[in-house]
Amino acid sequence: MEVIASFQVDHTDLKPGIYISRQDSFGDTTFTTYDIRMTAPNHEPAVNCAALHTIEHLVATYLRNREGWKQNIIYWGPMGCLTGNYLIVNGAYSCEEIRQLMIEAFTFVSEYEGEVPGTTAATCGNYLMHDLPMAKWEARRYISRLKNEFCSEYPGLARPTLDGGMTFFDA
């Protein structure tokens, strides 16, 4: 069985940042998957489950309400390894454009007050697993990283381009 591209990334060398994980084209439409990496895998603790769950709810709410973006947001959700999130959008944006959007979204999380949207038994499958104070801490930490240690290319990964070629990234 072929190993998928995301499992070919050297996670021992991966730093927090924003990476283009893949681009898929369907007719004239391009969908881009971004790796929103919050922690350095295998070098730092993963994000606490309850905090990441709260970040998921707040950032999804922010993105799906953000003028100029909401019509292009396909998906926002956590990685199984708990080191970040995936963002899938309709279109092809630079990591810098997504960086600015993530700074805005994580600022929203860091400043959020009140009841987190979708955290009742009727609106969430695990409504008791939320931690707003820790989500705010993680958001502030990630904003600092995006401003100071921004990374945008996977280290040492060849990945297909939309025109069928290959691009090799070696940070």
C-alpha positions as a Markdown table, in Angstrom:
| # | Residue | x | y | z |
|---|---|---|---|---|
| 1 | Met | 0.0 | 0.0 | 0.0 |
| 2 | Glu | 1.3 | 3.5 | -0.9 |
| 3 | Val | 2.3 | 5.7 | 2.0 |
| 4 | Ile | 0.3 | 9.0 | 1.8 |
| 5 | Ala | 2.2 | 12.2 | 1.5 |
| 6 | Ser | 1.5 | 13.5 | 5.0 |
| 7 | Phe | 3.2 | 10.4 | 6.5 |
| 8 | Gln | 6.3 | 11.1 | 4.4 |
| 9 | Val | 7.0 | 14.4 | 6.1 |
| 10 | Asp | 9.9 | 14.1 | 8.6 |
| 11 | His | 8.0 | 15.0 | 11.8 |
| 12 | Thr | 11.3 | 15.1 | 13.8 |
| 13 | Asp | 12.3 | 18.2 | 11.9 |
| 14 | Leu | 8.9 | 19.9 | 11.7 |
| 15 | Lys | 8.5 | 23.3 | 13.4 |
| 16 | Pro | 5.4 | 25.3 | 14.3 |
| 17 | Gly | 4.1 | 27.2 | 11.3 |
| 18 | Ile | 1.8 | 26.9 | 8.3 |
| 19 | Tyr | 2.4 | 24.5 | 5.5 |
| 20 | Ile | 0.6 | 23.7 | 2.3 |
| 21 | Ser | -0.1 | 20.0 | 2.8 |
| 22 | Arg | -1.7 | 19.4 | -0.5 |
| 23 | Gln | -3.6 | 20.9 | -3.4 |
| 24 | Asp | -6.4 | 19.1 | -5.3 |
| 25 | Ser | -8.0 | 20.2 | -8.5 |
| 26 | Phe | -11.5 | 19.3 | -9.5 |
| 27 | Gly | -12.3 | 20.9 | -12.9 |
| 28 | Asp | -11.6 | 24.6 | -12.6 |
| 29 | Thr | -11.7 | 24.4 | -8.8 |
| 30 | Thr | -8.6 | 24.1 | -6.5 |
| 31 | Phe | -8.9 | 23.0 | -2.9 |
| 32 | Thr | -5.9 | 23.6 | -0.7 |
| 33 | Thr | -5.2 | 21.8 | 2.6 |
| 34 | Tyr | -3.0 | 23.7 | 5.1 |
| 35 | Asp | -1.2 | 22.2 | 8.0 |
| 36 | Ile | -1.7 | 24.7 | 10.8 |
| 37 | Arg | 1.1 | 23.3 | 13.0 |
| 38 | Met | 1.0 | 24.6 | 16.6 |
| 39 | Thr | 3.7 | 22.6 | 18.3 |
| 40 | Ala | 6.9 | 20.9 | 17.2 |
| 41 | Pro | 6.0 | 17.2 | 17.0 |
| 42 | Asn | 8.0 | 14.8 | 19.1 |
| 43 | His | 9.9 | 17.8 | 20.7 |
| 44 | Glu | 7.1 | 19.5 | 22.7 |
| 45 | Pro | 4.0 | 18.2 | 24.3 |
| 46 | Ala | 0.9 | 18.0 | 22.1 |
| 47 | Val | -1.9 | 20.5 | 22.6 |
| 48 | Asn | -4.2 | 19.4 | 25.5 |
| 49 | Cys | -7.3 | 17.7 | 24.0 |
| 50 | Ala | -9.8 | 20.0 | 25.8 |
| 51 | Ala | -7.9 | 23.1 | 24.7 |
| 52 | Leu | -7.6 | 21.9 | 21.1 |
| 53 | His | -11.3 | 21.1 | 21.1 |
| 54 | Thr | -12.1 | 24.6 | 22.3 |
| 55 | Ile | -9.8 | 26.1 | 19.6 |
| 56 | Glu | -11.6 | 24.0 | 17.0 |
| 57 | His | -15.0 | 25.4 | 18.0 |
| 58 | Leu | -13.8 | 29.0 | 18.2 |
| 59 | Val | -11.7 | 29.1 | 15.1 |
| 60 | Ala | -14.3 | 27.3 | 13.1 |
| 61 | Thr | -16.9 | 29.8 | 14.2 |
| 62 | Tyr | -14.6 | 32.7 | 13.4 |
| 63 | Leu | -13.7 | 31.4 | 9.9 |
| 64 | Arg | -17.2 | 30.6 | 8.9 |
| 65 | Asn | -18.3 | 34.1 | 9.9 |
| 66 | Arg | -15.3 | 36.1 | 8.5 |
| 67 | Glu | -16.3 | 38.3 | 5.6 |
| 68 | Gly | -14.1 | 37.7 | 2.6 |
| 69 | Trp | -13.3 | 34.1 | 3.8 |
| 70 | Lys | -16.4 | 32.4 | 4.9 |
| 71 | Gln | -17.5 | 31.4 | 1.4 |
| 72 | Asn | -14.1 | 29.6 | 0.8 |
| 73 | Ile | -13.8 | 27.7 | 4.1 |
| 74 | Ile | -14.4 | 24.0 | 3.5 |
| 75 | Tyr | -13.0 | 22.5 | 6.8 |
| 76 | Trp | -11.3 | 23.3 | 10.0 |
| 77 | Gly | -10.4 | 20.6 | 12.5 |
| 78 | Pro | -7.7 | 19.1 | 14.7 |
| 79 | Met | -5.0 | 16.7 | 13.7 |
| 80 | Gly | -5.1 | 13.3 | 15.4 |
| 81 | Cys | -1.6 | 13.8 | 16.8 |
| 82 | Leu | -2.9 | 16.9 | 18.6 |
| 83 | Thr | 0.0 | 19.1 | 17.3 |
| 84 | Gly | -2.2 | 21.4 | 15.2 |
| 85 | Asn | -5.2 | 21.6 | 12.8 |
| 86 | Tyr | -6.1 | 21.3 | 9.2 |
| 87 | Leu | -7.6 | 24.1 | 7.2 |
| 88 | Ile | -9.1 | 23.2 | 3.8 |
| 89 | Val | -10.1 | 26.1 | 1.6 |
| 90 | Asn | -11.6 | 26.6 | -1.8 |
| 91 | Gly | -8.7 | 28.3 | -3.7 |
| 92 | Ala | -5.0 | 28.6 | -3.6 |
| 93 | Tyr | -3.6 | 31.1 | -1.1 |
| 94 | Ser | -0.1 | 31.7 | -0.1 |
| 95 | Cys | 1.1 | 30.7 | 3.4 |
| 96 | Glu | 1.5 | 34.4 | 4.1 |
| 97 | Glu | -2.2 | 35.0 | 3.4 |
| 98 | Ile | -3.2 | 32.1 | 5.6 |
| 99 | Arg | -0.7 | 33.3 | 8.2 |
| 100 | Gln | -2.5 | 36.7 | 8.5 |
| 101 | Leu | -5.9 | 34.9 | 8.7 |
| 102 | Met | -4.6 | 32.6 | 11.5 |
| 103 | Ile | -3.2 | 35.5 | 13.4 |
| 104 | Glu | -6.7 | 37.0 | 13.3 |
| 105 | Ala | -8.4 | 33.8 | 14.2 |
| 106 | Phe | -6.1 | 32.9 | 17.1 |
| 107 | Thr | -6.4 | 36.5 | 18.3 |
| 108 | Phe | -10.1 | 35.9 | 18.4 |
| 109 | Val | -9.5 | 32.8 | 20.5 |
| 110 | Ser | -7.0 | 34.6 | 22.8 |
| 111 | Glu | -9.5 | 37.4 | 23.6 |
| 112 | Tyr | -12.7 | 35.3 | 23.7 |
| 113 | Glu | -15.0 | 35.8 | 26.6 |
| 114 | Gly | -18.3 | 34.0 | 27.4 |
| 115 | Glu | -19.7 | 30.6 | 26.5 |
| 116 | Val | -17.9 | 28.8 | 23.7 |
| 117 | Pro | -20.2 | 28.2 | 20.8 |
| 118 | Gly | -21.5 | 24.7 | 20.4 |
| 119 | Thr | -20.7 | 23.4 | 23.9 |
| 120 | Thr | -24.0 | 21.9 | 25.0 |
| 121 | Ala | -25.0 | 18.3 | 25.0 |
| 122 | Ala | -27.3 | 19.1 | 22.1 |
| 123 | Thr | -24.6 | 20.8 | 20.0 |
| 124 | Cys | -21.4 | 18.9 | 20.7 |
| 125 | Gly | -20.5 | 15.2 | 20.9 |
| 126 | Asn | -18.2 | 15.7 | 23.8 |
| 127 | Tyr | -19.4 | 19.0 | 25.3 |
| 128 | Leu | -17.7 | 18.5 | 28.7 |
| 129 | Met | -14.2 | 18.3 | 27.1 |
| 130 | His | -13.4 | 22.1 | 26.7 |
| 131 | Asp | -10.8 | 24.3 | 28.3 |
| 132 | Leu | -11.1 | 28.0 | 27.4 |
| 133 | Pro | -8.3 | 29.3 | 29.6 |
| 134 | Met | -5.8 | 26.8 | 28.1 |
| 135 | Ala | -7.1 | 27.4 | 24.6 |
| 136 | Lys | -6.4 | 31.1 | 25.1 |
| 137 | Trp | -2.9 | 30.3 | 26.3 |
| 138 | Glu | -2.2 | 28.1 | 23.3 |
| 139 | Ala | -3.6 | 30.7 | 21.0 |
| 140 | Arg | -1.3 | 33.4 | 22.4 |
| 141 | Arg | 1.7 | 31.0 | 22.1 |
| 142 | Tyr | 0.8 | 30.2 | 18.5 |
| 143 | Ile | 0.4 | 33.9 | 17.5 |
| 144 | Ser | 3.8 | 34.6 | 18.9 |
| 145 | Arg | 5.3 | 31.8 | 16.9 |
| 146 | Leu | 3.6 | 33.0 | 13.7 |
| 147 | Lys | 5.0 | 36.4 | 14.3 |
| 148 | Asn | 8.5 | 35.3 | 15.2 |
| 149 | Glu | 9.3 | 31.8 | 13.9 |
| 150 | Phe | 7.1 | 31.4 | 10.8 |
| 151 | Cys | 7.8 | 28.3 | 8.7 |
| 152 | Ser | 6.1 | 27.6 | 5.4 |
| 153 | Glu | 7.8 | 24.7 | 3.7 |
| 154 | Tyr | 7.8 | 21.1 | 4.8 |
| 155 | Pro | 11.4 | 20.0 | 5.4 |
| 156 | Gly | 12.7 | 17.5 | 2.8 |
| 157 | Leu | 9.4 | 16.5 | 1.1 |
| 158 | Ala | 8.6 | 16.1 | -2.5 |
| 159 | Arg | 5.0 | 16.8 | -3.3 |
| 160 | Pro | 3.0 | 16.9 | -6.5 |
| 161 | Thr | 2.1 | 20.3 | -8.0 |
| 162 | Leu | -1.2 | 21.1 | -9.7 |
| 163 | Asp | 0.5 | 20.8 | -13.1 |
| 164 | Gly | 1.5 | 17.2 | -12.4 |
| 165 | Gly | 5.2 | 18.0 | -11.7 |
| 166 | Met | 7.0 | 17.7 | -8.4 |
| 167 | Thr | 8.3 | 20.3 | -6.0 |
| 168 | Phe | 10.9 | 19.3 | -3.5 |
| 169 | Phe | 11.0 | 21.3 | -0.3 |
| 170 | Asp | 14.1 | 21.4 | 1.8 |
| 171 | Ala | 14.0 | 24.1 | 4.5 |
